[in-house]
Tab-separated table of C-alpha atoms in Angstrom:
chain	number	residue	atom	x	y	z
A	132	MET	CA	-5.830	1.175	15.514
A	133	GLU	CA	-8.483	3.871	15.899
A	134	GLN	CA	-8.593	6.443	13.291
A	135	ILE	CA	-9.789	10.168	13.729
A	136	GLU	CA	-13.601	10.223	12.605
A	137	ASP	CA	-13.375	12.843	10.614
A	138	ALA	CA	-11.099	12.376	8.141
A	139	GLU	CA	-11.555	12.788	4.839
A	140	LYS	CA	-11.661	9.318	2.853
A	141	PHE	CA	-9.411	9.936	-0.290
A	142	LEU	CA	-10.200	6.130	-2.211
A	143	ASP	CA	-8.107	4.038	-0.010
A	144	TYR	CA	-6.730	6.277	2.699
A	145	PRO	CA	-7.985	8.725	5.427
A	146	LEU	CA	-6.814	11.790	4.949
A	147	TYR	CA	-6.870	14.522	7.323
A	148	THR	CA	-7.529	18.136	6.407
A	149	LYS	CA	-8.130	19.940	9.683
A	150	SER	CA	-6.035	22.178	11.603
A	151	LEU	CA	-2.381	20.936	12.982
A	152	ASN	CA	-3.845	22.790	16.019
A	153	ASP	CA	-6.713	20.069	15.923
A	154	LEU	CA	-4.639	17.048	16.012
A	155	PRO	CA	-6.221	14.810	18.370
A	156	LEU	CA	-4.761	13.869	21.979
A	157	LYS	CA	-3.998	10.392	22.614
A	158	SER	CA	-0.860	7.851	23.861
A	159	SER	CA	0.996	7.124	20.533
A	160	LEU	CA	-0.351	8.372	18.042
A	161	LEU	CA	0.969	7.796	14.548
A	162	VAL	CA	1.511	10.194	11.920
A	163	ASN	CA	2.346	10.057	8.380
A	164	THR	CA	2.216	11.594	5.377
A	165	ILE	CA	0.895	10.617	1.890
A	166	ASN	CA	2.163	12.265	-1.469
A	167	GLN	CA	1.682	10.904	-4.710
A	168	TYR	CA	5.305	9.449	-5.014
A	169	SER	CA	3.772	7.113	-1.807
A	170	PHE	CA	0.660	6.767	-3.501
A	171	CYS	CA	2.354	5.005	-6.405
A	172	MET	CA	5.029	3.025	-4.078
A	173	ALA	CA	1.914	1.324	-1.598
A	174	ASN	CA	-0.095	0.021	-4.992
A	175	GLU	CA	2.581	-1.959	-5.714
A	176	ASP	CA	3.587	-2.370	-1.767
A	177	MET	CA	0.960	-3.890	0.645
A	178	GLY	CA	2.736	-3.876	3.589
A	179	PHE	CA	3.538	0.288	2.952
A	180	LYS	CA	-0.321	-0.286	1.709
A	181	GLU	CA	-1.486	-0.824	5.208
A	182	SER	CA	1.299	1.142	7.299
A	183	LEU	CA	-0.991	4.585	5.375
A	184	GLN	CA	-3.920	3.274	6.209
A	185	MET	CA	-4.054	2.554	9.223
A	186	SER	CA	-2.456	6.082	10.529
A	187	ASP	CA	-3.984	7.597	13.252
A	188	VAL	CA	-3.457	10.899	11.066
A	189	LEU	CA	-2.523	11.060	7.575
A	190	LEU	CA	-1.289	14.185	6.243
A	191	PRO	CA	-1.784	15.310	2.322
A	192	ASP	CA	1.908	15.985	1.543
A	193	GLY	CA	1.857	17.288	-1.927
A	194	ILE	CA	-0.238	19.336	-4.116
A	195	MET	CA	-0.761	16.198	-6.240
A	196	VAL	CA	-2.726	14.703	-3.703
A	197	VAL	CA	-4.564	17.847	-3.242
A	198	ALA	CA	-5.220	18.030	-7.009
A	199	ALA	CA	-6.370	14.548	-7.045
A	200	GLU	CA	-8.543	15.061	-4.008
A	201	TYR	CA	-10.674	18.278	-5.427
A	202	VAL	CA	-11.018	15.723	-9.052
A	203	MET	CA	-12.272	12.496	-7.103
A	204	THR	CA	-14.821	14.565	-4.696
A	205	GLY	CA	-14.665	18.211	-5.682
A	206	LYS	CA	-13.308	19.475	-2.802
A	207	VAL	CA	-10.167	21.717	-1.696
A	208	ILE	CA	-8.365	20.646	1.070
A	209	LYS	CA	-4.963	22.409	2.332
A	210	LYS	CA	-1.249	20.917	1.501
A	211	ILE	CA	0.152	19.985	4.908
A	212	SER	CA	3.884	18.572	4.270
A	213	GLY	CA	6.140	16.970	7.400
A	214	ALA	CA	7.854	20.148	7.399
A	215	ASP	CA	4.706	22.204	8.385
A	216	LEU	CA	3.821	18.994	11.286
A	217	HIS	CA	7.655	19.438	12.278
A	218	ARG	CA	7.851	23.440	12.598
A	219	HIS	CA	4.236	23.032	14.365
A	220	LEU	CA	4.954	20.658	17.121
A	221	LEU	CA	8.598	22.140	18.081
A	222	GLU	CA	6.523	25.490	18.401
A	223	ASP	CA	4.174	24.021	20.417
A	224	LEU	CA	7.020	21.364	22.531
A	225	ASN	CA	8.872	24.577	23.243
A	226	ALA	CA	6.076	26.170	24.517
A	227	LYS	CA	4.999	23.863	26.835
A	228	GLY	CA	9.000	22.863	27.981
A	229	GLY	CA	8.138	19.514	26.214
A	230	SER	CA	10.654	16.713	24.872
A	231	CYS	CA	11.372	15.148	21.523
A	232	PHE	CA	13.401	12.215	19.781
A	233	TYR	CA	14.663	12.104	16.326
A	234	LEU	CA	15.456	8.974	15.176
A	235	GLY	CA	17.764	8.604	11.667
A	236	SER	CA	20.361	9.309	9.623
A	237	SER	CA	23.389	9.883	10.273
A	238	GLN	CA	25.220	10.939	14.027
A	239	GLN	CA	26.653	14.177	12.192
A	240	THR	CA	22.937	15.228	10.815
A	241	LEU	CA	21.444	14.634	14.354
A	242	GLU	CA	24.217	16.696	16.086
A	243	LYS	CA	23.074	19.503	13.483
A	244	ILE	CA	19.924	19.066	14.339
A	245	LYS	CA	20.616	19.169	18.473
A	246	ASN	CA	22.522	22.732	17.556
A	247	ARG	CA	19.854	24.538	15.598
A	248	MET	CA	17.443	23.264	18.564
A	249	ALA	CA	19.514	24.418	21.538
A	250	LYS	CA	19.301	27.915	19.734
A	251	GLU	CA	15.486	27.993	18.213
A	252	TYR	CA	13.629	25.910	20.815
A	253	PRO	CA	15.655	26.121	24.323
A	254	ASN	CA	13.171	24.775	25.871
A	255	VAL	CA	12.860	21.737	24.056
A	256	ARG	CA	14.432	18.480	25.387
A	257	VAL	CA	16.379	16.677	22.410
A	258	GLY	CA	17.084	12.891	22.394
A	259	VAL	CA	18.572	11.361	19.181
A	260	TYR	CA	19.734	8.084	17.492
A	261	SER	CA	21.219	7.233	14.595
A	262	PRO	CA	20.231	3.604	13.335
A	263	PRO	CA	22.471	1.458	11.098
A	264	PHE	CA	21.613	1.530	7.924
A	265	ALA	CA	20.341	-1.267	6.849
A	266	LYS	CA	16.970	-2.140	4.790
A	267	THR	CA	15.692	-4.457	8.130
A	268	PHE	CA	16.943	-3.928	11.453
A	269	THR	CA	17.546	-7.333	13.583
A	270	GLU	CA	15.774	-8.400	16.650
A	271	GLU	CA	19.039	-6.846	18.680
A	272	GLU	CA	19.001	-3.704	16.813
A	273	ASN	CA	15.468	-2.604	17.084
A	274	ASP	CA	15.491	-3.751	20.833
A	275	GLU	CA	18.314	-1.072	21.320
A	276	ILE	CA	16.533	1.560	19.273
A	277	ILE	CA	13.154	1.134	20.983
A	278	ASN	CA	15.113	1.156	24.226
A	279	SER	CA	16.603	3.944	23.759
A	280	ILE	CA	13.324	5.628	22.653
A	281	ASN	CA	11.387	4.548	25.577
A	282	GLU	CA	14.526	5.362	27.832
A	283	PHE	CA	13.906	8.888	27.432
A	284	LYS	CA	10.742	9.219	26.980
A	285	PRO	CA	10.065	11.283	24.290
A	286	ASP	CA	5.957	13.657	23.594
A	287	VAL	CA	7.030	13.515	20.301
A	288	LEU	CA	9.104	10.597	18.339
A	289	PHE	CA	10.397	11.772	14.874
A	290	VAL	CA	11.265	9.039	12.407
A	291	GLY	CA	13.405	10.134	9.214
A	292	MET	CA	14.351	6.875	7.834
A	293	THR	CA	12.519	7.614	4.625
A	294	ALA	CA	9.856	5.561	2.673
A	295	PRO	CA	8.408	3.127	2.904
A	296	LYS	CA	10.953	2.125	5.581
A	297	GLN	CA	10.199	4.534	8.417
A	298	GLU	CA	6.531	4.146	8.191
A	299	LYS	CA	6.448	-0.273	8.300
A	300	TRP	CA	8.946	-0.056	11.159
A	301	SER	CA	6.948	3.037	12.876
A	302	TYR	CA	3.413	0.520	12.205
A	303	ALA	CA	5.160	-2.175	13.457
A	304	ASN	CA	6.659	-1.156	16.277
A	305	LYS	CA	3.919	1.498	17.710
A	306	ASP	CA	2.779	-0.478	20.261
A	307	ARG	CA	6.276	-1.141	22.032
A	308	ILE	CA	7.093	3.298	21.709
A	309	ASP	CA	6.615	5.237	24.931
A	310	ALA	CA	5.833	8.479	23.440
A	311	LYS	CA	2.727	10.661	22.699
A	312	MET	CA	3.483	11.034	19.114
A	313	ILE	CA	5.000	9.150	16.494
A	314	CYS	CA	5.767	11.508	13.274
A	315	THR	CA	7.508	9.979	10.017
A	316	VAL	CA	8.812	12.875	8.733
A	317	GLY	CA	12.063	11.543	6.024
A	318	ALA	CA	13.736	14.700	4.204
A	319	VAL	CA	12.710	16.969	7.096
A	320	PHE	CA	15.275	15.816	9.061
A	321	ASP	CA	17.989	17.150	6.226
A	322	PHE	CA	15.924	20.500	5.660
A	323	TYR	CA	16.045	21.050	9.421
A	324	ALA	CA	19.963	19.994	9.694
A	325	GLY	CA	20.746	22.344	6.647
A	326	THR	CA	22.747	19.242	4.893
A	327	ILE	CA	19.710	19.896	2.152
A	328	LYS	CA	17.749	23.177	1.328
A	329	ARG	CA	14.196	22.977	1.189
A	330	PRO	CA	12.685	25.171	-1.597
A	331	SER	CA	12.297	28.396	-1.102
A	332	ASN	CA	8.979	29.948	0.221
A	333	ILE	CA	7.670	31.108	-2.968
A	334	MET	CA	7.714	28.053	-5.163
A	335	ILE	CA	6.212	26.234	-1.560
A	336	ASP	CA	3.256	28.661	-2.454
A	337	LEU	CA	3.084	28.469	-5.744
A	338	GLY	CA	2.691	24.193	-5.589
A	339	LEU	CA	6.036	23.917	-7.286
A	340	GLU	CA	8.160	22.783	-3.932
A	341	TRP	CA	8.263	19.402	-6.150
A	342	LEU	CA	10.491	21.242	-9.174
A	343	GLY	CA	12.991	22.920	-6.795
A	344	ARG	CA	13.834	19.411	-4.694
A	345	LEU	CA	13.787	18.427	-8.820
A	346	VAL	CA	16.158	20.777	-9.500
A	347	LYS	CA	18.653	20.319	-6.304
A	348	GLU	CA	18.848	16.417	-6.353
A	349	PRO	CA	17.811	15.530	-10.403
A	350	LYS	CA	19.792	12.253	-10.237
A	351	ARG	CA	17.878	11.083	-6.889
A	352	LEU	CA	14.475	12.713	-7.026
A	353	TRP	CA	14.086	12.207	-11.423
A	354	LYS	CA	12.676	8.916	-11.281
A	355	ARG	CA	10.104	10.211	-8.280
A	356	TYR	CA	8.561	13.084	-9.961
A	357	LEU	CA	8.863	12.303	-13.502
A	358	VAL	CA	8.100	8.873	-13.773
A	359	TYR	CA	5.786	8.346	-10.852
A	360	GLY	CA	3.837	11.613	-11.050
A	361	PRO	CA	2.141	10.313	-14.506
A	362	VAL	CA	1.818	6.926	-13.191
A	363	PHE	CA	-0.158	8.666	-9.988
A	364	VAL	CA	-2.049	10.625	-12.703
A	365	TRP	CA	-2.881	7.774	-14.573
A	366	LEU	CA	-3.805	5.858	-11.561
A	367	ILE	CA	-6.148	9.184	-10.497
A	368	ALA	CA	-7.874	9.478	-13.825
A	369	LYS	CA	-8.594	5.566	-14.146
A	370	GLU	CA	-10.665	6.175	-10.584
A	371	ARG	CA	-12.350	9.194	-11.731
A	372	VAL	CA	-13.379	7.404	-14.488
A	373	LYS	CA	-15.094	4.442	-12.904
A	374	LYS	CA	-16.312	6.722	-10.014
A	375	SER	CA	-18.300	9.065	-12.979
A	376	LEU	CA	-19.527	5.107	-14.986
A	377	PHE	CA	-20.567	3.708	-11.204
A	378	GLY	CA	-22.915	7.080	-11.334
A	379	ILE	CA	-24.221	6.869	-14.305
A	380	PHE	CA	-24.871	2.802	-13.805
A	381	PHE	CA	-26.612	3.866	-10.211
A	382	SER	CA	-29.116	6.510	-11.732
A	383	HIS	CA	-30.090	4.602	-14.362
A	384	ALA	CA	-30.751	1.821	-12.193
A	385	ILE	CA	-32.886	3.971	-10.249
């Protein structure tokens, strides 16, 4: 898979740090996001790690990733969330009269998405598919999913099956999918459908979206933020120390 040349190297990952307006145009462009939770999970799941590393575009979706990039390189980058990507693409598709396809979630949630789309983005043709709620799909189920997408031929495929399933599935099936762009956006399905309310813009601008989500869904998200948050800080701290020691050793060697 050919990644964009100007991606910022974040440890083992190629972070996209430009504007969404500058997204490269190519067939089956695979766009994923990375946050502190997915970074930690990928550290334990090599299949997930490969799926993220082989993204055509990997967005820094989390204030912790933005902070870690500054700690590691001194560079200031901007957080780009899945919700930011989703809104940007819908506005572009509406202006051009394009199409999108939502793969994931329940049929009820997908119907809410379609109803809202009809009001807010009337020029966008919308397709949906609610896959079986299973850890993996059978070969027959997978073929049916891909056939449904390819019959529709969307400009953009939004995949919302939670991490790491959505990233692994998209990477594994990328070459079979007839879409210009494949985007794994997870919770965006629920945010846009209104089944889960996204934290306020004030919380988001303050870098506290994670706290707003934790307060709203403590049972589901406590481990993500309260356990994997410190784990992420520890991993980044270790890498920073190694980088500093390497710099000292290299300077003395010279």
